PDB file of C-alpha atoms in Angstrom:
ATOM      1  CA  UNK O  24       6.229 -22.656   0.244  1.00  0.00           C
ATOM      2  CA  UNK O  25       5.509 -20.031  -2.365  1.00  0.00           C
ATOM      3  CA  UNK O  26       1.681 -19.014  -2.642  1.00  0.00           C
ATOM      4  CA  UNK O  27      -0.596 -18.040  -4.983  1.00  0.00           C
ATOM      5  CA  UNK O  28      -1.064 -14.646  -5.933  1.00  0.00           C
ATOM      6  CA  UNK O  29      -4.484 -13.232  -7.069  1.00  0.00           C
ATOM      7  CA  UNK O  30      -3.878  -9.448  -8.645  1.00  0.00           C
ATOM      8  CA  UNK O  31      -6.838  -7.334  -8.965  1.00  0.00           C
ATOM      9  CA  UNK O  32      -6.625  -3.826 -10.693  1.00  0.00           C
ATOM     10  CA  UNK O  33      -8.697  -1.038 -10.170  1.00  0.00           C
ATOM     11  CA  UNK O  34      -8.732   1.201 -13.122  1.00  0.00           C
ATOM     12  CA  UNK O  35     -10.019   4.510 -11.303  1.00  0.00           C
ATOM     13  CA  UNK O  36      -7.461   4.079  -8.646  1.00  0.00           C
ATOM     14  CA  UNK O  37      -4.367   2.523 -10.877  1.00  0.00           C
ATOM     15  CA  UNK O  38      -4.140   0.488  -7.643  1.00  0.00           C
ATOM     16  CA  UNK O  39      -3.656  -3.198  -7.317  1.00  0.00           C
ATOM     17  CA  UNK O  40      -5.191  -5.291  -4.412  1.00  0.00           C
ATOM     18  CA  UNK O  41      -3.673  -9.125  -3.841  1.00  0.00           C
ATOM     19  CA  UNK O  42      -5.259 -12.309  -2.642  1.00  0.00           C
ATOM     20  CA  UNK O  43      -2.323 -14.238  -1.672  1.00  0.00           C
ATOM     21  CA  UNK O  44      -2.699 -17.937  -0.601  1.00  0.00           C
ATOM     22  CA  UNK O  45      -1.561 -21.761  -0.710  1.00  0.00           C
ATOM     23  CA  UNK O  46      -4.188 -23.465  -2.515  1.00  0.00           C
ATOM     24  CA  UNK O  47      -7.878 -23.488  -2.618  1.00  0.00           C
ATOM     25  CA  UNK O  48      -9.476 -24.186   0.846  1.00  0.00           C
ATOM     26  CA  UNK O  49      -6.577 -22.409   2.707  1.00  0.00           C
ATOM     27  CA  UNK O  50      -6.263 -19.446   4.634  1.00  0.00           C
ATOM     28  CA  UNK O  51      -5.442 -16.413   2.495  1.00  0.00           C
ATOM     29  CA  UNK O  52      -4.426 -12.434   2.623  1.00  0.00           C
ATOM     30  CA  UNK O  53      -5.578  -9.494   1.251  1.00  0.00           C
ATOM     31  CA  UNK O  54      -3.085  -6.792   0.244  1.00  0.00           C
ATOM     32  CA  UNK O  55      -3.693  -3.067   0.145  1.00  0.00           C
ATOM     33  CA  UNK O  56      -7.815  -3.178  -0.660  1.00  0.00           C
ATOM     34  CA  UNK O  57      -9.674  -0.570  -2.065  1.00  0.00           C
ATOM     35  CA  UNK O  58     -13.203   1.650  -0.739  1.00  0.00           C
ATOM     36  CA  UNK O  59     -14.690   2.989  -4.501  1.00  0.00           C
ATOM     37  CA  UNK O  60     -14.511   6.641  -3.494  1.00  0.00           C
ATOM     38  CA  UNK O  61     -16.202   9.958  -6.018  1.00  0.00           C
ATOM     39  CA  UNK O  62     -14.470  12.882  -5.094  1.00  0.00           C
ATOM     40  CA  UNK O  63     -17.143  14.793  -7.334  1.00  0.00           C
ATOM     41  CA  UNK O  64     -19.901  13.378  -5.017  1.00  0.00           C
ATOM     42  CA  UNK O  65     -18.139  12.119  -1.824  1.00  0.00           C
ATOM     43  CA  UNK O  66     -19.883   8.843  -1.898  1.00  0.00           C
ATOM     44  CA  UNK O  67     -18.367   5.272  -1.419  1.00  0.00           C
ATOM     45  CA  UNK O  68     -19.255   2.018  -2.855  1.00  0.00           C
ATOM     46  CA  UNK O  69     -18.054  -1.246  -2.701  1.00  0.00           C
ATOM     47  CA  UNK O  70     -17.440  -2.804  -5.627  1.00  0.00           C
ATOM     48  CA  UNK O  71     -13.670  -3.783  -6.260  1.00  0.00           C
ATOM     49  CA  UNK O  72     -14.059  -5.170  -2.616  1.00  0.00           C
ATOM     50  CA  UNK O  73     -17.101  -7.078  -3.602  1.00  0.00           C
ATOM     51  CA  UNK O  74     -14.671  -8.630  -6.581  1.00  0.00           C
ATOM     52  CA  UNK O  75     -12.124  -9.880  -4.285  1.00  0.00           C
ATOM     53  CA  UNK O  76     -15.140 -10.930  -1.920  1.00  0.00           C
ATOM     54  CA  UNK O  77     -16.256 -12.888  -4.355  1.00  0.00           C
ATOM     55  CA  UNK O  78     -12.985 -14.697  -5.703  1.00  0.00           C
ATOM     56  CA  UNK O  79     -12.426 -15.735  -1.879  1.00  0.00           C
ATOM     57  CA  UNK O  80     -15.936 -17.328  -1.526  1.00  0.00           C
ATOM     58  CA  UNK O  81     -15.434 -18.959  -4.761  1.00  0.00           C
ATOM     59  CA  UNK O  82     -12.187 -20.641  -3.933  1.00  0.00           C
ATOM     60  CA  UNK O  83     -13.286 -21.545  -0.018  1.00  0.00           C
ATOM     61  CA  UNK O  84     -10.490 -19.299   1.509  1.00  0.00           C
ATOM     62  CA  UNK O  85     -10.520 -18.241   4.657  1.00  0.00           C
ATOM     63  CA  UNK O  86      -9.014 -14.525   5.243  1.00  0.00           C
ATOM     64  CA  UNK O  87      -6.343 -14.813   8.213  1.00  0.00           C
ATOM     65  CA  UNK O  88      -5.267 -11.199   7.449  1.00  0.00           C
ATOM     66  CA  UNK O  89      -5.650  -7.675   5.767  1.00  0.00           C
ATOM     67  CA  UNK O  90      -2.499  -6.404   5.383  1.00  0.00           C
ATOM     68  CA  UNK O  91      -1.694  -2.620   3.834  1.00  0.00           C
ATOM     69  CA  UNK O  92       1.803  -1.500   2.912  1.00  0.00           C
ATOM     70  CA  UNK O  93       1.070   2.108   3.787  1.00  0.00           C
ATOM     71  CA  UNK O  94      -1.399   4.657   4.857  1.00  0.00           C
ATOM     72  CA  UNK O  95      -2.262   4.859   1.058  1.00  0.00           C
ATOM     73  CA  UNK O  96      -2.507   8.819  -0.801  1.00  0.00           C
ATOM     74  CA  UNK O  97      -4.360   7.686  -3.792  1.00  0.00           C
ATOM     75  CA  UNK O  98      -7.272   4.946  -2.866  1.00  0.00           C
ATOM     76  CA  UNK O  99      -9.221   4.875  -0.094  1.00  0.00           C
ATOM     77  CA  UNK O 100      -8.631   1.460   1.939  1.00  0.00           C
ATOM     78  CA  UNK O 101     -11.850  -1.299   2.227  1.00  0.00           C
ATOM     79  CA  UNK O 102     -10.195  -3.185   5.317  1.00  0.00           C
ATOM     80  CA  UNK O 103     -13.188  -2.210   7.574  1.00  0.00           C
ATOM     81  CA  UNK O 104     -15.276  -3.586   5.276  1.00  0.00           C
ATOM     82  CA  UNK O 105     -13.437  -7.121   4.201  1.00  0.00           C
ATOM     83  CA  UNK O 106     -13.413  -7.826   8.009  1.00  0.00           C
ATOM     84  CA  UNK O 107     -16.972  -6.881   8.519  1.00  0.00           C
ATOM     85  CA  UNK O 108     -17.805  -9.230   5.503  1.00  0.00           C
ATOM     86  CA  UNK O 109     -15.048 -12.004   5.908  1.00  0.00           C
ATOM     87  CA  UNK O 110     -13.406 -11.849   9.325  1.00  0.00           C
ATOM     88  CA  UNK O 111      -9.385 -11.748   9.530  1.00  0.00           C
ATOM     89  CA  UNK O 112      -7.100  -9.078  11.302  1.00  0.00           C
ATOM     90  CA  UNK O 113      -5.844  -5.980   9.933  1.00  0.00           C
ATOM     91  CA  UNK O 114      -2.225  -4.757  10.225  1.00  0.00           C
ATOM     92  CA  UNK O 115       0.441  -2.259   9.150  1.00  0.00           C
ATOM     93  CA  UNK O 116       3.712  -1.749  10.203  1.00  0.00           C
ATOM     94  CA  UNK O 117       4.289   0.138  13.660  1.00  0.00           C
ATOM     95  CA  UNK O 118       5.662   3.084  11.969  1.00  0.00           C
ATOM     96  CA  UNK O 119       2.308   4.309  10.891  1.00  0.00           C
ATOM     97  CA  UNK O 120       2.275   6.063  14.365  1.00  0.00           C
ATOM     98  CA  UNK O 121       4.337   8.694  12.854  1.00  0.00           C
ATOM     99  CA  UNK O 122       1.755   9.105   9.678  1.00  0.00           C
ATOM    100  CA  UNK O 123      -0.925   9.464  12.374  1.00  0.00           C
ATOM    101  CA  UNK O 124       0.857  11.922  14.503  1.00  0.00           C
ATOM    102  CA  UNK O 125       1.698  14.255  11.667  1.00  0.00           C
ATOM    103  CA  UNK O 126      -1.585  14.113   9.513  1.00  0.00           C
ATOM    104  CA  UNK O 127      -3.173  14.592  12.750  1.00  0.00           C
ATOM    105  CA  UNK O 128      -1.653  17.970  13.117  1.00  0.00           C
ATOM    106  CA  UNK O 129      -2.152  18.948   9.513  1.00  0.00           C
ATOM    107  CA  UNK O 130      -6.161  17.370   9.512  1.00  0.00           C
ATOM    108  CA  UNK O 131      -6.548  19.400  13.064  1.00  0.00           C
ATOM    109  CA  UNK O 132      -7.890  15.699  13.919  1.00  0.00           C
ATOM    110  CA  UNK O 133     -10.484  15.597  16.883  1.00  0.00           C
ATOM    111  CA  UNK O 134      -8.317  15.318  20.143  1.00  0.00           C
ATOM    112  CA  UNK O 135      -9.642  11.665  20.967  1.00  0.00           C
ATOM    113  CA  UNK O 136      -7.978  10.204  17.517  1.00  0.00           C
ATOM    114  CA  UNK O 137      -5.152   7.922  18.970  1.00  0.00           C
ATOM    115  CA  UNK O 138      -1.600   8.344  17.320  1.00  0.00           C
ATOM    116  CA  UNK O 139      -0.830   4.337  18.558  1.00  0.00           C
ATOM    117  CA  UNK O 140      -2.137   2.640  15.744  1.00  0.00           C
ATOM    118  CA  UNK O 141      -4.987   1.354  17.721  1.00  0.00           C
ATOM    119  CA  UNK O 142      -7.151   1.555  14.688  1.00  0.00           C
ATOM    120  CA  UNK O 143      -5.742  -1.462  13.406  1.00  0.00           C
ATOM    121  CA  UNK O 144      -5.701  -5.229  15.005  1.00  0.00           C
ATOM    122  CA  UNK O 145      -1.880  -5.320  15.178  1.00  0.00           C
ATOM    123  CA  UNK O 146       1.577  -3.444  14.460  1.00  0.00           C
ATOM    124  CA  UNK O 147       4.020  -5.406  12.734  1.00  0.00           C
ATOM    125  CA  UNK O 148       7.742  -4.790  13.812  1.00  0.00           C
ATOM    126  CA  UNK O 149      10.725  -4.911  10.932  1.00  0.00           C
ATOM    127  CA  UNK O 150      11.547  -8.776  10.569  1.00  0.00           C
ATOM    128  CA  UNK O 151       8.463 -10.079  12.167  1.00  0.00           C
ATOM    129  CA  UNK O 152       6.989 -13.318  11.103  1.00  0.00           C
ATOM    130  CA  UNK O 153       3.666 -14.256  10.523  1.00  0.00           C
ATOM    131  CA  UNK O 154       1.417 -16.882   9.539  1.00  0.00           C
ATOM    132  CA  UNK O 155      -1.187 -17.496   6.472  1.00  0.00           C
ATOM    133  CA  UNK O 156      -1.895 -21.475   7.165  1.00  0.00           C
ATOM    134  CA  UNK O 157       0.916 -23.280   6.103  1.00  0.00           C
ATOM    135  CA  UNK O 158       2.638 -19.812   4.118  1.00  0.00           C
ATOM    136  CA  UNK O 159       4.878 -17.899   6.242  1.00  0.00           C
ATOM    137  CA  UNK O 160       5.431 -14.214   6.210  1.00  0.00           C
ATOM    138  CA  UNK O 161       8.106 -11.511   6.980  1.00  0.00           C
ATOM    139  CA  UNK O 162       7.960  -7.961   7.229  1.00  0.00           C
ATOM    140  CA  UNK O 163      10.488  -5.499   5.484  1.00  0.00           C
ATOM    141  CA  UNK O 164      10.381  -2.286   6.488  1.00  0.00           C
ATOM    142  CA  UNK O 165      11.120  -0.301   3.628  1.00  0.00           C
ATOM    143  CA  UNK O 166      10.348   3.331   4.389  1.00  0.00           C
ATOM    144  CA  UNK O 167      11.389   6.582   2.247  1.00  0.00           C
ATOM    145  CA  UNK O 168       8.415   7.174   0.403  1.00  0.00           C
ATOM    146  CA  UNK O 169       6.424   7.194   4.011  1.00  0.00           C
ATOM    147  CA  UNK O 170       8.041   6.914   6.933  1.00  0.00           C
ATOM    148  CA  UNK O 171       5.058   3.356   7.606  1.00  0.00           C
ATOM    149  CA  UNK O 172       6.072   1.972   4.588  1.00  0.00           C
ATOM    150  CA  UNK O 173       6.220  -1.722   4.929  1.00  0.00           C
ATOM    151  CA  UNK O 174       6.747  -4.734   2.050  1.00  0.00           C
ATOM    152  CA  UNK O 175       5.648  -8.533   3.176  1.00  0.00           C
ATOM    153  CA  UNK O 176       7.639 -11.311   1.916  1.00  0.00           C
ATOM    154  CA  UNK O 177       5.532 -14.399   1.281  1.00  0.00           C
ATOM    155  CA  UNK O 178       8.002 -17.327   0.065  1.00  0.00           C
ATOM    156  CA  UNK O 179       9.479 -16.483  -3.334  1.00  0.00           C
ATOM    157  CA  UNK O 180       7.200 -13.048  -3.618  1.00  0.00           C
ATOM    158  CA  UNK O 181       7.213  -9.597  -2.045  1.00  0.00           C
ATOM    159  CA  UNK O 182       4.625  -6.948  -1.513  1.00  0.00           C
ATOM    160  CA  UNK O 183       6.328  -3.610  -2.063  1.00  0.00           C
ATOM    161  CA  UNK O 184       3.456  -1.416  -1.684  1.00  0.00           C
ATOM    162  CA  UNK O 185       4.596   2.243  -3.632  1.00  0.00           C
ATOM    163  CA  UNK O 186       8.685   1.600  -2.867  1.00  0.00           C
ATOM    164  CA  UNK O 187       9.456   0.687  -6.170  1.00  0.00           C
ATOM    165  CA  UNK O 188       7.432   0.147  -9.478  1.00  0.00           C
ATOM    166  CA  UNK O 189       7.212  -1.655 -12.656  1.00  0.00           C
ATOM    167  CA  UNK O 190      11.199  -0.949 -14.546  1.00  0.00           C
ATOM    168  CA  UNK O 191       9.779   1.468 -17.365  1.00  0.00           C
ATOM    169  CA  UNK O 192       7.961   3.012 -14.526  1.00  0.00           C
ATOM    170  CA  UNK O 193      10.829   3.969 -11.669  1.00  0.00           C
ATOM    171  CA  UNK O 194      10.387   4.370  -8.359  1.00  0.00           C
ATOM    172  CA  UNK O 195       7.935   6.022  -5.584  1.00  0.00           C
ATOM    173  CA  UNK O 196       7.815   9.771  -4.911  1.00  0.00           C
ATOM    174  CA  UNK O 197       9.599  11.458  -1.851  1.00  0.00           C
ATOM    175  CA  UNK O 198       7.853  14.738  -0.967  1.00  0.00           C
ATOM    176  CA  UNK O 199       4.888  13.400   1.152  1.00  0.00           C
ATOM    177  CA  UNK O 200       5.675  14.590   4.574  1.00  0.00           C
ATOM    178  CA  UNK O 201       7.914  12.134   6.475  1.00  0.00           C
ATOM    179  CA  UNK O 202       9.359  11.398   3.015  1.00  0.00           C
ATOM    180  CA  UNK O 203      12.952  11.284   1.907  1.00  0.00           C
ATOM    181  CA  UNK O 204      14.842  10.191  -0.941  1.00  0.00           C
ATOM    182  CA  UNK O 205      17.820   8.955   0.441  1.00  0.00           C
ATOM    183  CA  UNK O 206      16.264   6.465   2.777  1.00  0.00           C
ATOM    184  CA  UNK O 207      14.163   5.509  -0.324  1.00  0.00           C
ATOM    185  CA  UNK O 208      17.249   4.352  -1.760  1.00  0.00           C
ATOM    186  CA  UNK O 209      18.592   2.250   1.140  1.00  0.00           C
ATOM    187  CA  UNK O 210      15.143   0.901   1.077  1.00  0.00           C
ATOM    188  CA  UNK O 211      15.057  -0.289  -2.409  1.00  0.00           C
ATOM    189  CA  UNK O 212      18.621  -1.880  -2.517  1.00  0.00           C
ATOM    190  CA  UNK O 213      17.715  -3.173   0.365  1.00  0.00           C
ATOM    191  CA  UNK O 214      15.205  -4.961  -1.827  1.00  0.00           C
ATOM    192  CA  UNK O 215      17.398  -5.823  -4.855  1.00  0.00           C
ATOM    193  CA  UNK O 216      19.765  -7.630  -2.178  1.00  0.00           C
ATOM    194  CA  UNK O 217      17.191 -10.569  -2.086  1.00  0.00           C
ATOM    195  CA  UNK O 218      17.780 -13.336  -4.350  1.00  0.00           C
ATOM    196  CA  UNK O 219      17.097 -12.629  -8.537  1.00  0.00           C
ATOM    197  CA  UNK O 220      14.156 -14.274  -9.149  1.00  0.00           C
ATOM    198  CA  UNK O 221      12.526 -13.401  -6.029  1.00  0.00           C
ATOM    199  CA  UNK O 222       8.861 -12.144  -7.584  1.00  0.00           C
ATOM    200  CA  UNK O 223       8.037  -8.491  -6.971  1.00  0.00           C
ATOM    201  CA  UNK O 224       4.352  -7.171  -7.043  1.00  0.00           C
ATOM    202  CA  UNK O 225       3.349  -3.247  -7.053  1.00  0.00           C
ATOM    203  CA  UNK O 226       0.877  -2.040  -5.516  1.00  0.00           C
ATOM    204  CA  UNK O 227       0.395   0.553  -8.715  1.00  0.00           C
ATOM    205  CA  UNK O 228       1.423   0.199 -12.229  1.00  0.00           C
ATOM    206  CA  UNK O 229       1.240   3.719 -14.741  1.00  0.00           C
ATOM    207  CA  UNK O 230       1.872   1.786 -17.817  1.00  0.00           C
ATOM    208  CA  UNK O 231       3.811   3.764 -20.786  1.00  0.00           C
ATOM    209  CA  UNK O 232       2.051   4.598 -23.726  1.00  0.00           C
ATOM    210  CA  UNK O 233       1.814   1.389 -25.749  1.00  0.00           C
ATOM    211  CA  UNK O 234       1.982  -1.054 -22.767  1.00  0.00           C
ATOM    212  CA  UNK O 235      -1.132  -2.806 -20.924  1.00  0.00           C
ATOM    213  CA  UNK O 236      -0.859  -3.149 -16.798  1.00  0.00           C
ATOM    214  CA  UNK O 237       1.362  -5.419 -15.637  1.00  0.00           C
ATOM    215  CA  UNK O 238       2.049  -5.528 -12.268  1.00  0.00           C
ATOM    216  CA  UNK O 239       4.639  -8.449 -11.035  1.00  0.00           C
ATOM    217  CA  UNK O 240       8.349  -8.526 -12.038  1.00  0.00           C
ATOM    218  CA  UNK O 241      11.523  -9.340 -10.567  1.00  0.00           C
ATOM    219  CA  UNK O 242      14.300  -8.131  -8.751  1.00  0.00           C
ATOM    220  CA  UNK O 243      16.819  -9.609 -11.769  1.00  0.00           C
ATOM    221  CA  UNK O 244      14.592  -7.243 -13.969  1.00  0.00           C
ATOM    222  CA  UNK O 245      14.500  -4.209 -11.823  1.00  0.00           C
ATOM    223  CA  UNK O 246      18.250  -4.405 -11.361  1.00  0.00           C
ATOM    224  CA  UNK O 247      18.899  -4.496 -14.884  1.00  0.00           C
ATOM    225  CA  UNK O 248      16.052  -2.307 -16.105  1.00  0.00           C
ATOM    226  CA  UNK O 249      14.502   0.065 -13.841  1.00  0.00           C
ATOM    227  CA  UNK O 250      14.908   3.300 -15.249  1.00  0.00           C
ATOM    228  CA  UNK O 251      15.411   5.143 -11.958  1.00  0.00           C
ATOM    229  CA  UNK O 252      17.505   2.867  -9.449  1.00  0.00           C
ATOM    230  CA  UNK O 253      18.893   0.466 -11.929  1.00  0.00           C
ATOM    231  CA  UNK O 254      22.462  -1.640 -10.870  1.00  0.00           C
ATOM    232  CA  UNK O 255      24.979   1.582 -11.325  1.00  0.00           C
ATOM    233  CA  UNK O 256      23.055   4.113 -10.020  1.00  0.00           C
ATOM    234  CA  UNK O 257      24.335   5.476  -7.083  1.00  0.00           C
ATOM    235  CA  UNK O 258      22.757   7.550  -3.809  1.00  0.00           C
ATOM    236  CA  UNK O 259      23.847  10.965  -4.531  1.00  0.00           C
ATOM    237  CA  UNK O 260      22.496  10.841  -8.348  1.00  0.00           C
ATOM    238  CA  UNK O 261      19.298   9.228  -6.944  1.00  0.00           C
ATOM    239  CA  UNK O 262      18.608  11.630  -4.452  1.00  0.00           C
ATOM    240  CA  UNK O 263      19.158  14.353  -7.288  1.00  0.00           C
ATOM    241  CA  UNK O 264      16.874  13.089  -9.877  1.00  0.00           C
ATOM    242  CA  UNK O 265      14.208  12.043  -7.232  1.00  0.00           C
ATOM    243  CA  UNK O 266      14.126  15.634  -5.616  1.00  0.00           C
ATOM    244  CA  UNK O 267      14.173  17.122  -8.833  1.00  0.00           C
ATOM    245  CA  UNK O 268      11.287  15.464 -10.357  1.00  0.00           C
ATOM    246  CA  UNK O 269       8.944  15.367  -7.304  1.00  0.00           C
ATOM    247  CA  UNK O 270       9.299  19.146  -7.584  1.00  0.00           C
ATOM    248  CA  UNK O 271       6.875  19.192 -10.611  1.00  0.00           C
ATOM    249  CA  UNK O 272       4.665  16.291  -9.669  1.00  0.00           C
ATOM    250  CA  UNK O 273       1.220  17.045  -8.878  1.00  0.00           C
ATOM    251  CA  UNK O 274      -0.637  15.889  -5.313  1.00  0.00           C
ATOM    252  CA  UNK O 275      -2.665  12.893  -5.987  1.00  0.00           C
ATOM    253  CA  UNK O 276      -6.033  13.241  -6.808  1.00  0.00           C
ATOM    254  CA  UNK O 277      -7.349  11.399  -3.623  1.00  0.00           C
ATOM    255  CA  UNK O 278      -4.429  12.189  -1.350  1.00  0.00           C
ATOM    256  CA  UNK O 279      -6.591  14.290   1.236  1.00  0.00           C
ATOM    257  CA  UNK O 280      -9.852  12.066   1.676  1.00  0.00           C
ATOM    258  CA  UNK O 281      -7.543   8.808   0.869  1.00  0.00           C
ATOM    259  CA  UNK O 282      -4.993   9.982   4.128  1.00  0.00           C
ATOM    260  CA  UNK O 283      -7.693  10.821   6.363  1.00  0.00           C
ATOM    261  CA  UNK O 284      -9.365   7.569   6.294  1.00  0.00           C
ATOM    262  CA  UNK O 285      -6.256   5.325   5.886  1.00  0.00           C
ATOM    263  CA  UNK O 286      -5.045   6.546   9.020  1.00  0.00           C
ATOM    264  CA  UNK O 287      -8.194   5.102  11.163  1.00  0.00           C
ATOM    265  CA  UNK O 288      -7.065   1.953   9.049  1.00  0.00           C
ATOM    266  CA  UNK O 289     -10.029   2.897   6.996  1.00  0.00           C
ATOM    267  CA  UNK O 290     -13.171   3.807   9.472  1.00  0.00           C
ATOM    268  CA  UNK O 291     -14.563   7.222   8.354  1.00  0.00           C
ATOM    269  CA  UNK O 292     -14.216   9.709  10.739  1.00  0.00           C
ATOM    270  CA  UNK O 293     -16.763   9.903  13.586  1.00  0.00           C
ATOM    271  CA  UNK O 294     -20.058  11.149  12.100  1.00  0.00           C
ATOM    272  CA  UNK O 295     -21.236  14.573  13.843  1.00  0.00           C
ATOM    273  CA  UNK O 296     -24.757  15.279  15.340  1.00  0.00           C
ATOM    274  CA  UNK O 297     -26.904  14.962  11.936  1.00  0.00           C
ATOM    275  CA  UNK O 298     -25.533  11.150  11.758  1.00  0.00           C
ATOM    276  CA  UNK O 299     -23.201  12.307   8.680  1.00  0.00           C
ATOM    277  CA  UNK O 300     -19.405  12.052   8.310  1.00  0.00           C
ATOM    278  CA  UNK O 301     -17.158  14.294   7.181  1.00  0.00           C
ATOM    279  CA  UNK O 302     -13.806  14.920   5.320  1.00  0.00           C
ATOM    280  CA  UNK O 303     -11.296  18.022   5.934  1.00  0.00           C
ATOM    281  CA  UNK O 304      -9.809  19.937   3.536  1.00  0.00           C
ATOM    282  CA  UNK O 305      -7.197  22.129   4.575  1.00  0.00           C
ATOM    283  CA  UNK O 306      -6.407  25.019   2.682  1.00  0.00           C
ATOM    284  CA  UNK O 307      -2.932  25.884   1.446  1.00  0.00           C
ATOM    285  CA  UNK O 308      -1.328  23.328   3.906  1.00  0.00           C
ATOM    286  CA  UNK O 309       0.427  21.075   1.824  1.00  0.00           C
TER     287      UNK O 309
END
């Protein structure tokens, strides 16, 4: 079966979060949701969850899982807050135990936060299947740009989180610790060995100047088009072009508040004696 896929984008965040299901009345999955987060202000709100809320009460689904791709550096994840408000389990792929040791280290986490992904409901393992109702999912683990980076492969589409993006865009950054360009690679033509039509959806789109979001293509069009890893283009000149042009990218804008709370699978850290939570920023660390 091949499901339906819902795309909401969130303009602040350039992110994309998916409702991916059957038909109406069926169970469904949320992909890679987002917490509204001011980084003037440091408060949350809810509303691009509250959208997808409200497209899954309008079309009687019932939410069997929240799924994210990655411990996310640009958008704080609303996974705690989906389940709270619609049930379902939330997962990642096992690797994000060695996200949560390392940011642990760099965060100077309190000793009591677990590095065994207990945050979240369940670890998915590369080529595990899983169930949406009658849809059936796999998991491809497709790491380089983190070393938790996963991609789910619901019938004819596939969630690719950050591994690759739109084919005027290119492909995901490297320099995020754990990252590396060369398993990036093996990654990606790992996913232009599926089938050609096999749909792809980012979980970001930075349109060009003179073209609106758009945020599903295919693997024919990435391996003819995408301007980075494009059929032809082999590892060594990859690896090359990546490292040189994550040298003069700037840190996301989110990347330290958006890291710390992805990695509790999106609980805020545990508020101190006034009641209030708080984020760390380290200082000349990354």
């Amino acid at each position: 079966m091949n499901p339906i896929v819902k795309g909401f984008f969130d303009h602040d965040t350039w992110t994309v979060t998916y409702v991916v299901y059957e038909k109406p009345g069926t169970p469904c999955a949320i992909i890679d949701s987002v917490l509204d987060y001011d980084p003037k202000s440091g408060r949350t709100s809810t509303a691009a969850a509250d959208e997808v809320i409200a497209f899954v009460h309008a079309n009687n689904l019932q939410v069997a899982w929240i799924l994210e791709t990655h411990a996310h550096a640009d958008h704080l994840t609303a996974a705690p807050y989906l389940k709270e408000k619609l049930g379902g389990r939330t997962a990642i792929g096992a690797n994000i135990r060695i996200v949560q040791e390392v940011f642990k280290g760099i965060f100077n986490l309190e000793s009591s936060f677990a590095t065994d992904g207990s945050q979240f409901d369940h670890l998915f393992a590369e080529g595990e299947t899983f169930q949406i109702g009658q849809l059936e999912g796999e998991v491809m683990y497709l790491p380089g740009h983190t070393p938790a980076c996963a991609g789910y492969r619901i019938g004819n589409a596939v969630f690719v989180g950050d591994t690759i993006a739109m084919p005027d865009v290119g492909t995901a950054r490297c320099d995020f610790p754990g990252g590396d360009a060369s398993i990036l690679y093996q990654s990606i033509r790992k996913l232009l060995s599926l089938p050609p039509d096999t749909r792809l959806f980012m979980c970001h789109d930075y349109p060009p100047a003179g073209r609106d979001v758009c945020f599903e293509t295919t693997v024919a069009a990435e391996r003819e088009k995408n301007i980075h890893v494009h059929d032809g283009v082999d590892e060594a000149t990859y690896v090359d072009m990546r490292t040189t042009r994550d040298q003069g990218l700037a840190m996301p804008v989110l990347i330290l508040p958006a890291v710390q709370v992805n990695i509790r699978a999106g609980h805020l850290p545990p508020p101190e004696q006034n009641g209030v939570s708080y984020l760390k920023i380290p200082l000349n660390a990354l």
